Amino acid sequence: MSHHNAKDTLSITDNRTGRQYEVDVREGDVIRAMDLRQIKVNESDFGMMAYDPGFTNTAFTTSRITEVKGGKGILEYRGYPIEQLAEQSSFLEVAYLILNGELPDRRELDDFVHEVTYHTYVHENVLTILQGFRYDAHAMGMMISTVAALSTFYPEAKNIEDPANRRVQIIRVLAKMPTLAAFAYRHHKGLPYVYPENGLSYTANFLNMLFRIGGREYQPHPALERALDILFILHADHEQNCSTTAMRVIGSSRGDPYCTMSGAMAALYGPLHGGANEAVLRMLTEIGTTDNIPAFMDSVRRGERRLMGFGHRVYKAYDPRATIIKRAADEVFEVTGRNPLLDIALELERIALQEEYFVKRNLYPNVDFYSGLIYQAMGFPVELFPVLFAIPRTVGWLAQWEEMVVDPEQRIARPRQVFRGHPRRDYVPMESR
Ligand code: SDX
């Protein structure tokens, strides 16, 4: 809290009544919405509210986890720049940082990795649940249901006030997401499940559960293992995005973290959010060749289509994650061969970065624009792309959920509304309708 002195106030004149109000300005440029309620025309009025569809200008929480400085394209986890973490850290080390607020020392990291490694198995009943889905069930539908189902195996997770209990559940979810995702993928392919291997890294184990066939020892290519680790670091958290907001809102009724997170995953699934990486690939595939780009861009300018993978509520500059992903793509394509859709993506970006329609709307590539090209080159089906976003974002959702659970300022989320419906009227008997 900055030092508070007399001038840190807003003077508000209500011209309907001529009344003057003084409202405190806090933490630099924030007023408390409740300070508006005193503004009334009649004493019986409810009082002034702020109307903000989509929460474009509403801070509904304080947080110490992630800061996004949209105008400058800056992203920092607990103060550390994303570029340095992507370059020098690992996903599980970043997960520790996001959850605990500090980088671990060697013993802390080894203990954390050990805990996660030894919680990767799911109860065998979960396999029966997965068997209930059709082969062509979307992996996100399977994941959302199965994560909620996990709550039935750990009823003690409801005891969210106990820090030790929260920690056990957080480790469980973090550890089991890759297992559930791999099992969903193997179900889709009609292949037997490959169980977690404790001797492999987080991402190598995930790739092994996805792609190992038969007894052949599967060795994920180190460049692909590293690229996936970097992608996981980049997707770990992003302050109050739609799905994290869902996590905090659902969690505010004090339920268990599994059911709460299934709601966050449902929010992520939408094509405007984490479903965008899948939508990007479908868009690039539909465009097919660079010759078709002018016609497609015309349809975007006419407002008929969205340029998926572009634009962002906060970033009004290049998403720093897209820059790093683009570099990682080169390393992946060295191993897998160049994804032909890259040429279409690069041409779309070239046009968007120079044309008035896109520049005016700050439509820069976001995290979802290039990630799908890497996932496709690595052999992932498009249905799995949102799942590849959900796995790393699990640590962001859980860290933000825990921050909400222990925040004394937080209460159950229950916004107000501006009522525009019918005024009071009497019931009309059927014969009179
Ligand atoms: C993620 O919040 C996060 O941090 C999210 C995320 C995270 O890490 O959690 O960063 C991950 O979800 C990235 C975003 C992925 N989504 C997409 O790529 C889908 C395409 N992008 C958009 O739909 C849109 O840009 C959003 C949803 C990302 C942001 O929406 P806003 O802030 O509500 O912006 P808007 O829809 O009000 O658009 C402002 C204007 C509009 O034009 P006008 O009505 O003023 O004429 O820009 C236009 C929009 O039509 N616009 C686009 C566009 N995005 C916005 N026009 C064409 N193509 C686009 N991609």
Coordinates of C-alpha atoms and ligand atoms in Angstrom, one line a residue:
M1 CA 0.0 0.0 0.0
S2 CA 1.5 3.3 -1.1
H3 CA 1.8 6.1 1.6
H4 CA -1.7 7.6 1.7
N5 CA -2.1 11.3 2.0
A6 CA -4.9 13.8 1.6
K7 CA -4.4 14.4 -2.1
D8 CA -4.9 10.7 -2.9
T9 CA -8.7 11.2 -3.4
L10 CA -11.2 11.8 -6.2
S11 CA -13.6 14.6 -5.8
I12 CA -16.9 13.6 -7.4
T13 CA -19.7 16.0 -8.1
D14 CA -23.1 14.4 -8.7
N15 CA -24.6 16.9 -11.1
R16 CA -28.1 15.4 -10.6
T17 CA -28.0 16.6 -7.0
G18 CA -25.1 19.0 -6.8
R19 CA -23.7 16.8 -4.0
Q20 CA -19.9 16.4 -3.6
Y21 CA -18.1 13.2 -2.6
E22 CA -14.5 12.5 -1.7
V23 CA -13.3 8.9 -2.7
D24 CA -10.0 7.5 -1.7
V25 CA -7.5 6.6 -4.5
R26 CA -5.4 3.6 -3.3
E27 CA -2.4 1.7 -4.5
G28 CA -1.7 4.4 -7.1
D29 CA -4.8 4.3 -9.3
V30 CA -7.6 2.2 -7.7
I31 CA -10.8 3.2 -6.1
R32 CA -13.0 0.7 -4.1
A33 CA -16.2 0.2 -6.0
M34 CA -18.1 0.1 -2.7
D35 CA -17.1 3.8 -2.2
L36 CA -19.5 4.6 -5.1
R37 CA -22.5 3.3 -3.3
Q38 CA -22.8 6.5 -1.2
I39 CA -23.7 8.4 -4.4
K40 CA -27.5 8.5 -4.4
V41 CA -30.3 10.8 -5.6
N42 CA -32.8 9.6 -3.0
E43 CA -31.9 8.2 0.4
S44 CA -33.9 5.0 -0.5
D45 CA -31.7 4.4 -3.6
F46 CA -29.4 1.4 -3.7
G47 CA -26.5 3.6 -4.6
M48 CA -24.1 4.0 -7.5
M49 CA -22.5 0.8 -9.1
A50 CA -20.0 0.5 -12.0
Y51 CA -21.2 -1.5 -15.0
D52 CA -18.4 -3.5 -16.6
P53 CA -19.3 -6.4 -19.0
G54 CA -16.3 -8.7 -19.4
F55 CA -14.6 -7.0 -16.5
T56 CA -12.6 -4.9 -18.9
N57 CA -11.7 -2.4 -16.1
T58 CA -12.4 -4.3 -12.9
A59 CA -9.8 -5.6 -10.5
F60 CA -11.6 -8.2 -8.4
T61 CA -8.5 -9.4 -6.5
T62 CA -5.0 -8.5 -5.4
S63 CA -2.3 -11.0 -6.3
R64 CA 1.4 -11.5 -5.9
I65 CA 1.8 -14.3 -8.5
T66 CA 2.0 -13.0 -12.1
E67 CA 2.3 -9.5 -13.6
V68 CA 1.5 -8.8 -17.3
K69 CA 2.4 -5.3 -18.5
G70 CA 0.3 -5.4 -21.6
G71 CA 1.5 -2.1 -23.2
K72 CA 5.2 -3.3 -23.1
G73 CA 4.6 -7.0 -23.8
I74 CA 6.1 -7.9 -20.4
L75 CA 5.2 -11.1 -18.4
E76 CA 6.8 -11.9 -15.0
Y77 CA 6.1 -14.9 -12.7
R78 CA 6.8 -13.8 -9.1
G79 CA 9.0 -11.0 -10.5
Y80 CA 11.1 -13.2 -12.8
P81 CA 10.9 -12.3 -16.6
I82 CA 9.4 -15.0 -18.7
E83 CA 12.3 -14.8 -21.2
Q84 CA 14.8 -15.8 -18.4
L85 CA 12.6 -18.6 -17.1
A86 CA 12.0 -20.1 -20.5
E87 CA 15.8 -19.9 -21.2
Q88 CA 17.2 -21.1 -17.9
S89 CA 14.5 -22.9 -15.8
S90 CA 12.3 -26.0 -16.1
F91 CA 8.6 -26.4 -15.9
L92 CA 8.6 -28.1 -12.4
E93 CA 11.0 -25.4 -11.1
V94 CA 8.7 -22.7 -12.4
A95 CA 5.7 -24.6 -10.9
Y96 CA 7.5 -24.5 -7.5
L97 CA 8.2 -20.8 -8.0
I98 CA 4.6 -20.0 -8.9
L99 CA 3.2 -22.0 -6.0
N100 CA 5.7 -21.0 -3.3
G101 CA 6.8 -17.5 -4.4
E102 CA 10.5 -18.2 -4.4
L103 CA 12.9 -20.3 -6.6
P104 CA 13.7 -23.6 -4.8
D105 CA 17.2 -24.5 -3.7
R106 CA 18.5 -27.9 -4.9
R107 CA 17.0 -30.0 -2.1
E108 CA 13.6 -28.2 -2.3
L109 CA 13.5 -28.8 -6.1
D110 CA 14.5 -32.5 -5.7
D111 CA 11.9 -33.0 -3.1
F112 CA 9.2 -31.3 -5.2
V113 CA 10.1 -33.3 -8.3
H114 CA 10.0 -36.5 -6.2
E115 CA 6.6 -35.6 -4.8
V116 CA 5.1 -34.9 -8.3
T117 CA 6.8 -38.0 -9.8
Y118 CA 5.3 -40.3 -7.1
H119 CA 1.7 -39.0 -7.6
T120 CA 1.4 -39.6 -11.3
Y121 CA -0.8 -42.7 -11.1
V122 CA -4.6 -42.5 -11.1
H123 CA -7.0 -44.9 -9.4
E124 CA -7.7 -47.8 -11.8
N125 CA -11.4 -46.9 -11.6
V126 CA -10.5 -43.7 -13.6
L127 CA -9.7 -46.0 -16.5
T128 CA -13.3 -47.3 -16.4
I129 CA -14.6 -43.8 -16.5
L130 CA -12.4 -43.0 -19.6
Q131 CA -13.7 -46.2 -21.3
G132 CA -17.2 -44.8 -21.1
F133 CA -16.3 -42.1 -23.7
R134 CA -16.6 -42.8 -27.5
Y135 CA -13.4 -43.0 -29.4
D136 CA -14.0 -39.6 -31.0
A137 CA -14.8 -37.8 -27.8
H138 CA -12.9 -34.5 -27.6
A139 CA -10.0 -34.8 -25.1
M140 CA -11.1 -31.7 -23.3
G141 CA -14.6 -33.1 -22.6
M142 CA -12.9 -36.2 -21.2
M143 CA -10.4 -34.2 -19.1
I144 CA -13.0 -31.8 -17.6
S145 CA -15.2 -34.8 -16.5
T146 CA -12.3 -36.9 -15.2
V147 CA -10.7 -34.1 -13.2
A148 CA -14.1 -33.5 -11.5
A149 CA -14.3 -37.3 -11.0
L150 CA -11.0 -37.3 -9.1
S151 CA -12.8 -35.3 -6.3
T152 CA -14.7 -38.5 -5.5
F153 CA -11.5 -40.4 -4.8
Y154 CA -10.2 -37.7 -2.4
P155 CA -13.2 -36.6 -0.4
E156 CA -10.8 -35.1 2.2
A157 CA -9.9 -32.5 -0.5
K158 CA -12.9 -30.5 0.7
N159 CA -10.9 -29.5 3.8
I160 CA -9.4 -26.6 2.0
E161 CA -8.6 -24.6 5.2
D162 CA -5.8 -27.1 6.0
P163 CA -2.5 -26.0 4.2
A164 CA -1.0 -29.5 4.3
N165 CA -4.2 -30.9 2.8
R166 CA -4.2 -28.2 0.1
R167 CA -0.6 -29.0 -0.7
V168 CA -1.3 -32.8 -1.2
Q169 CA -4.2 -32.1 -3.5
I170 CA -2.2 -29.6 -5.5
I171 CA 0.7 -32.1 -6.0
R172 CA -1.9 -34.8 -7.0
V173 CA -3.5 -32.6 -9.7
L174 CA -0.2 -31.3 -11.1
A175 CA 1.1 -34.9 -11.3
K176 CA -2.0 -36.6 -12.7
M177 CA -2.9 -34.1 -15.5
P178 CA -0.3 -35.5 -18.0
T179 CA -1.4 -39.1 -17.1
L180 CA -5.1 -38.3 -17.7
A181 CA -4.2 -36.5 -21.0
A182 CA -2.1 -39.3 -22.2
F183 CA -4.8 -41.9 -21.3
A184 CA -7.4 -39.8 -23.2
Y185 CA -5.2 -39.7 -26.2
R186 CA -4.5 -43.5 -26.1
H187 CA -8.3 -44.1 -25.7
H188 CA -8.9 -41.9 -28.8
K189 CA -6.3 -44.0 -30.8
G190 CA -7.6 -47.3 -29.4
L191 CA -4.2 -48.0 -28.0
P192 CA -3.4 -49.6 -24.6
Y193 CA -2.4 -47.1 -21.9
V194 CA 1.3 -46.6 -21.1
Y195 CA 1.7 -46.1 -17.4
P196 CA 3.9 -43.4 -15.8
E197 CA 7.7 -44.1 -15.6
N198 CA 9.3 -42.6 -12.5
G199 CA 12.7 -42.4 -14.0
L200 CA 11.6 -39.9 -16.7
S201 CA 11.3 -36.1 -16.5
Y202 CA 7.8 -34.5 -16.3
T203 CA 7.7 -33.9 -20.1
A204 CA 9.6 -37.1 -21.1
N205 CA 7.2 -39.2 -19.0
F206 CA 4.2 -37.4 -20.7
L207 CA 5.7 -38.0 -24.2
N208 CA 6.4 -41.6 -23.3
M209 CA 2.8 -42.2 -22.0
L210 CA 1.5 -40.7 -25.3
F211 CA 3.7 -42.2 -28.0
R212 CA 5.5 -45.4 -26.8
I213 CA 4.3 -48.3 -28.8
G214 CA 4.9 -51.9 -27.8
G215 CA 8.0 -53.0 -25.9
R216 CA 10.2 -50.7 -28.1
E217 CA 12.0 -48.4 -25.6
Y218 CA 10.7 -45.0 -26.4
Q219 CA 13.3 -42.2 -26.1
P220 CA 11.7 -38.8 -26.6
H221 CA 14.0 -36.6 -28.7
P222 CA 15.8 -34.2 -26.2
A223 CA 14.9 -31.2 -28.4
L224 CA 11.2 -32.1 -28.3
E225 CA 11.3 -32.8 -24.6
R226 CA 12.9 -29.4 -24.0
A227 CA 10.6 -27.6 -26.4
L228 CA 7.5 -29.0 -24.6
D229 CA 9.1 -28.0 -21.2
I230 CA 9.5 -24.4 -22.5
L231 CA 5.9 -24.4 -23.8
F232 CA 4.7 -25.6 -20.4
I233 CA 6.7 -22.8 -18.7
L234 CA 5.1 -20.2 -21.1
H235 CA 1.6 -21.5 -20.4
A236 CA 1.9 -21.8 -16.6
D237 CA 0.1 -18.7 -15.5
H238 CA -1.3 -15.4 -16.8
E239 CA -2.8 -13.4 -14.0
Q240 CA -6.6 -13.0 -14.1
N241 CA -7.5 -14.6 -17.6
C242 CA -10.9 -16.1 -18.2
S243 CA -10.2 -19.5 -16.8
T244 CA -8.3 -18.3 -13.8
T245 CA -11.1 -15.9 -13.0
A246 CA -13.5 -18.9 -13.3
M247 CA -11.2 -20.8 -10.9
R248 CA -11.4 -18.0 -8.3
V249 CA -15.1 -17.4 -8.7
I250 CA -16.0 -21.1 -8.5
G251 CA -13.5 -21.6 -5.7
S252 CA -15.0 -18.7 -3.7
S253 CA -17.9 -20.9 -2.6
R254 CA -15.1 -23.0 -0.9
G255 CA -15.5 -26.3 -2.7
D256 CA -12.8 -28.8 -3.4
P257 CA -10.0 -27.9 -5.9
Y258 CA -10.8 -30.8 -8.3
C259 CA -14.4 -29.7 -9.1
T260 CA -13.3 -26.1 -9.0
M261 CA -10.6 -26.8 -11.6
S262 CA -12.9 -28.7 -13.9
G263 CA -14.8 -25.4 -14.1
A264 CA -11.6 -23.5 -15.0
M265 CA -10.9 -26.1 -17.7
A266 CA -14.3 -25.6 -19.1
A267 CA -13.6 -21.9 -19.4
L268 CA -10.2 -22.6 -21.1
Y269 CA -11.9 -24.9 -23.6
G270 CA -13.7 -22.0 -25.4
P271 CA -12.2 -20.9 -28.8
L272 CA -11.6 -17.4 -27.6
H273 CA -9.3 -18.7 -24.8
G274 CA -7.3 -21.9 -24.6
G275 CA -9.3 -23.4 -27.5
A276 CA -7.7 -20.8 -29.7
N277 CA -4.6 -22.9 -30.5
E278 CA -6.9 -25.6 -31.9
A279 CA -8.9 -23.0 -33.8
V280 CA -5.6 -21.5 -35.3
L281 CA -4.6 -24.8 -36.8
R282 CA -8.1 -25.4 -38.2
M283 CA -7.9 -21.8 -39.6
L284 CA -4.5 -22.4 -41.2
T285 CA -5.6 -25.7 -42.6
E286 CA -8.7 -24.2 -44.1
I287 CA -6.7 -21.4 -45.7
G288 CA -4.5 -24.1 -47.2
T289 CA -2.2 -22.0 -49.3
T290 CA -0.8 -18.4 -49.2
D291 CA -2.8 -17.7 -52.4
N292 CA -6.0 -17.9 -50.3
I293 CA -4.8 -15.4 -47.7
P294 CA -6.1 -12.2 -49.3
A295 CA -9.7 -13.6 -49.5
F296 CA -9.5 -14.8 -45.9
M297 CA -8.2 -11.4 -44.7
D298 CA -11.0 -9.7 -46.5
S299 CA -13.5 -11.8 -44.6
V300 CA -11.7 -10.8 -41.3
R301 CA -11.9 -7.1 -42.2
R302 CA -15.6 -7.6 -42.9
G303 CA -15.9 -8.9 -39.4
E304 CA -17.1 -12.3 -40.7
R305 CA -14.1 -14.3 -39.4
R306 CA -11.7 -13.8 -36.5
L307 CA -7.9 -14.1 -37.0
M308 CA -7.5 -16.8 -34.4
G309 CA -4.3 -16.5 -32.5
F310 CA -4.2 -12.7 -32.7
G311 CA -5.3 -10.1 -30.3
H312 CA -5.4 -10.0 -26.5
R313 CA -7.3 -8.2 -23.8
V314 CA -4.2 -7.1 -22.0
Y315 CA -1.3 -7.3 -24.5
K316 CA -1.4 -4.3 -26.8
A317 CA 2.0 -5.3 -28.1
Y318 CA 3.5 -8.6 -29.2
D319 CA 2.8 -11.4 -26.7
P320 CA 6.3 -12.2 -25.3
R321 CA 5.3 -15.8 -25.2
A322 CA 4.7 -15.8 -29.0
T323 CA 8.2 -14.6 -29.6
I324 CA 9.7 -17.4 -27.5
I325 CA 7.5 -20.0 -29.1
K326 CA 8.4 -18.9 -32.6
R327 CA 12.1 -19.5 -31.7
A328 CA 11.3 -22.9 -30.1
A329 CA 9.4 -23.8 -33.4
D330 CA 12.6 -23.5 -35.3
E331 CA 14.3 -26.0 -33.0
V332 CA 11.4 -28.4 -33.2
F333 CA 11.2 -28.2 -37.0
E334 CA 15.0 -29.0 -37.1
V335 CA 14.0 -32.4 -35.7
T336 CA 10.5 -33.0 -37.2
G337 CA 10.8 -31.2 -40.5
R338 CA 9.2 -27.8 -41.2
N339 CA 5.5 -27.5 -40.8
P340 CA 4.2 -26.3 -44.3
L341 CA 1.5 -24.3 -42.5
L342 CA 4.2 -22.1 -41.1
D343 CA 4.5 -20.2 -44.4
I344 CA 0.8 -19.3 -44.1
A345 CA 1.2 -18.3 -40.5
L346 CA 4.2 -16.0 -41.2
E347 CA 2.3 -14.3 -44.1
L348 CA -0.8 -13.7 -42.0
E349 CA 1.5 -12.2 -39.3
R350 CA 3.3 -10.0 -41.9
I351 CA 0.0 -8.6 -43.1
A352 CA -1.5 -8.2 -39.6
L353 CA 1.5 -6.3 -38.4
Q354 CA 1.4 -3.7 -41.1
E355 CA -2.2 -3.2 -42.1
E356 CA -4.4 -0.5 -40.6
Y357 CA -7.3 -2.7 -39.6
F358 CA -5.2 -5.0 -37.5
V359 CA -2.7 -2.3 -36.2
K360 CA -5.6 -0.1 -35.1
R361 CA -7.0 -3.0 -33.1
N362 CA -3.6 -4.0 -31.6
L363 CA -4.0 -7.5 -33.2
Y364 CA -0.5 -9.0 -32.5
P365 CA 0.1 -12.8 -32.5
N366 CA -0.7 -14.2 -29.0
V367 CA 0.6 -17.3 -27.2
D368 CA -1.8 -19.5 -29.3
F369 CA -0.7 -18.5 -32.7
Y370 CA 2.5 -20.5 -33.1
S371 CA 2.1 -23.1 -30.4
G372 CA -0.3 -25.3 -32.5
L373 CA 2.3 -25.5 -35.3
I374 CA 4.8 -27.0 -32.9
Y375 CA 2.2 -29.4 -31.4
Q376 CA 1.2 -30.6 -34.8
A377 CA 4.8 -31.1 -35.9
M378 CA 5.3 -33.1 -32.7
G379 CA 2.5 -35.4 -33.7
F380 CA -0.3 -34.2 -31.4
P381 CA -3.8 -34.2 -32.9
V382 CA -5.6 -30.8 -32.8
E383 CA -8.1 -32.1 -30.2
L384 CA -5.2 -32.4 -27.7
F385 CA -4.0 -28.8 -28.2
P386 CA -6.3 -27.2 -25.5
V387 CA -5.3 -30.1 -23.2
L388 CA -1.6 -29.1 -23.8
F389 CA -2.6 -25.6 -22.5
A390 CA -4.5 -27.0 -19.5
I391 CA -1.7 -29.2 -18.3
P392 CA 0.8 -26.4 -17.5
R393 CA -2.0 -23.9 -16.6
T394 CA -3.0 -26.3 -13.8
V395 CA -0.2 -24.8 -11.6
G396 CA -1.4 -21.2 -12.3
W397 CA -5.0 -22.1 -11.5
L398 CA -4.1 -23.9 -8.3
A399 CA -1.7 -21.1 -7.1
Q400 CA -4.3 -18.5 -7.8
W401 CA -7.0 -20.6 -6.1
E402 CA -4.9 -21.1 -3.0
E403 CA -4.1 -17.3 -2.9
M404 CA -7.9 -16.7 -3.0
V405 CA -8.6 -19.3 -0.3
V406 CA -6.2 -17.6 2.2
D407 CA -7.0 -14.0 1.2
P408 CA -8.9 -12.3 4.1
E409 CA -10.3 -9.7 1.7
Q410 CA -12.0 -12.4 -0.5
R411 CA -15.7 -13.4 -0.1
I412 CA -18.1 -15.5 -2.2
A413 CA -18.2 -14.0 -5.7
R414 CA -21.7 -12.5 -6.1
P415 CA -21.8 -9.6 -8.6
R416 CA -24.7 -7.2 -9.1
Q417 CA -26.6 -6.6 -12.3
V418 CA -28.4 -3.8 -14.2
F419 CA -32.0 -5.0 -14.4
R420 CA -33.6 -4.2 -17.8
G421 CA -36.5 -6.6 -17.6
H422 CA -40.3 -6.2 -17.1
P423 CA -41.5 -4.1 -14.2
R424 CA -43.7 -5.9 -11.7
R425 CA -46.9 -7.3 -13.3
D426 CA -49.7 -9.7 -12.3
Y427 CA -50.1 -13.3 -13.4
V428 CA -52.5 -13.8 -16.4
P429 CA -54.9 -16.8 -16.2
M430 CA -54.7 -19.0 -19.3
E431 CA -58.2 -18.1 -20.5
S432 CA -57.2 -14.4 -20.7
R433 CA -54.0 -14.9 -22.7
Ligands
SDX1 C1 -5.5 -16.7 -24.5 O1 -6.5 -13.4 -20.9 C2 -5.5 -14.1 -21.2 O2 -4.4 -13.8 -20.7 C3 -5.6 -15.2 -22.1 C4 -4.3 -16.0 -22.4 C5 -3.8 -16.7 -21.2 O3 -2.6 -16.9 -21.2 O4 -4.6 -17.0 -20.4 O5 -3.3 -15.1 -22.9 C6 -4.5 -17.0 -23.5 O6 -6.6 -17.0 -24.4 C7 -5.0 -15.8 -25.7 C8 -6.1 -15.4 -26.7 C9 -6.5 -16.5 -27.6 N1 -7.7 -16.2 -28.4 C10 -7.6 -16.0 -29.7 O7 -6.6 -15.9 -30.3 C11 -9.0 -15.8 -30.3 C12 -8.9 -14.5 -31.2 N2 -8.8 -13.3 -30.4 C13 -9.9 -12.7 -29.9 O8 -11.1 -13.3 -30.0 C14 -9.7 -11.5 -29.0 O9 -8.7 -10.8 -29.4 C15 -9.6 -11.9 -27.5 C16 -10.7 -12.7 -27.0 C17 -8.3 -12.5 -27.3 C18 -9.6 -10.5 -26.7 O10 -10.9 -10.1 -26.8 P1 -11.3 -8.6 -26.3 O11 -10.2 -8.0 -25.5 O12 -12.6 -8.7 -25.7 O13 -11.3 -7.8 -27.6 P2 -12.6 -7.6 -28.5 O14 -13.1 -9.0 -28.8 O15 -13.4 -6.6 -27.9 O16 -11.9 -7.0 -29.8 C19 -11.6 -5.6 -29.9 C20 -11.7 -5.3 -31.4 C21 -13.1 -5.8 -32.0 O17 -13.2 -5.1 -33.2 P3 -14.4 -3.9 -33.2 O18 -15.7 -4.6 -32.7 O19 -13.9 -2.9 -32.2 O20 -14.4 -3.5 -34.6 O21 -10.8 -6.1 -32.1 C22 -11.4 -7.1 -32.9 C23 -12.8 -7.2 -32.5 O22 -13.7 -7.6 -33.5 N3 -10.7 -8.3 -32.8 C24 -10.4 -9.1 -33.8 C25 -9.6 -10.2 -33.2 N4 -9.5 -9.9 -31.9 C26 -10.2 -8.8 -31.6 N5 -10.7 -9.1 -35.1 C27 -10.2 -10.1 -35.8 N6 -9.4 -11.1 -35.3 C28 -9.1 -11.2 -34.0 N7 -8.4 -12.2 -33.5

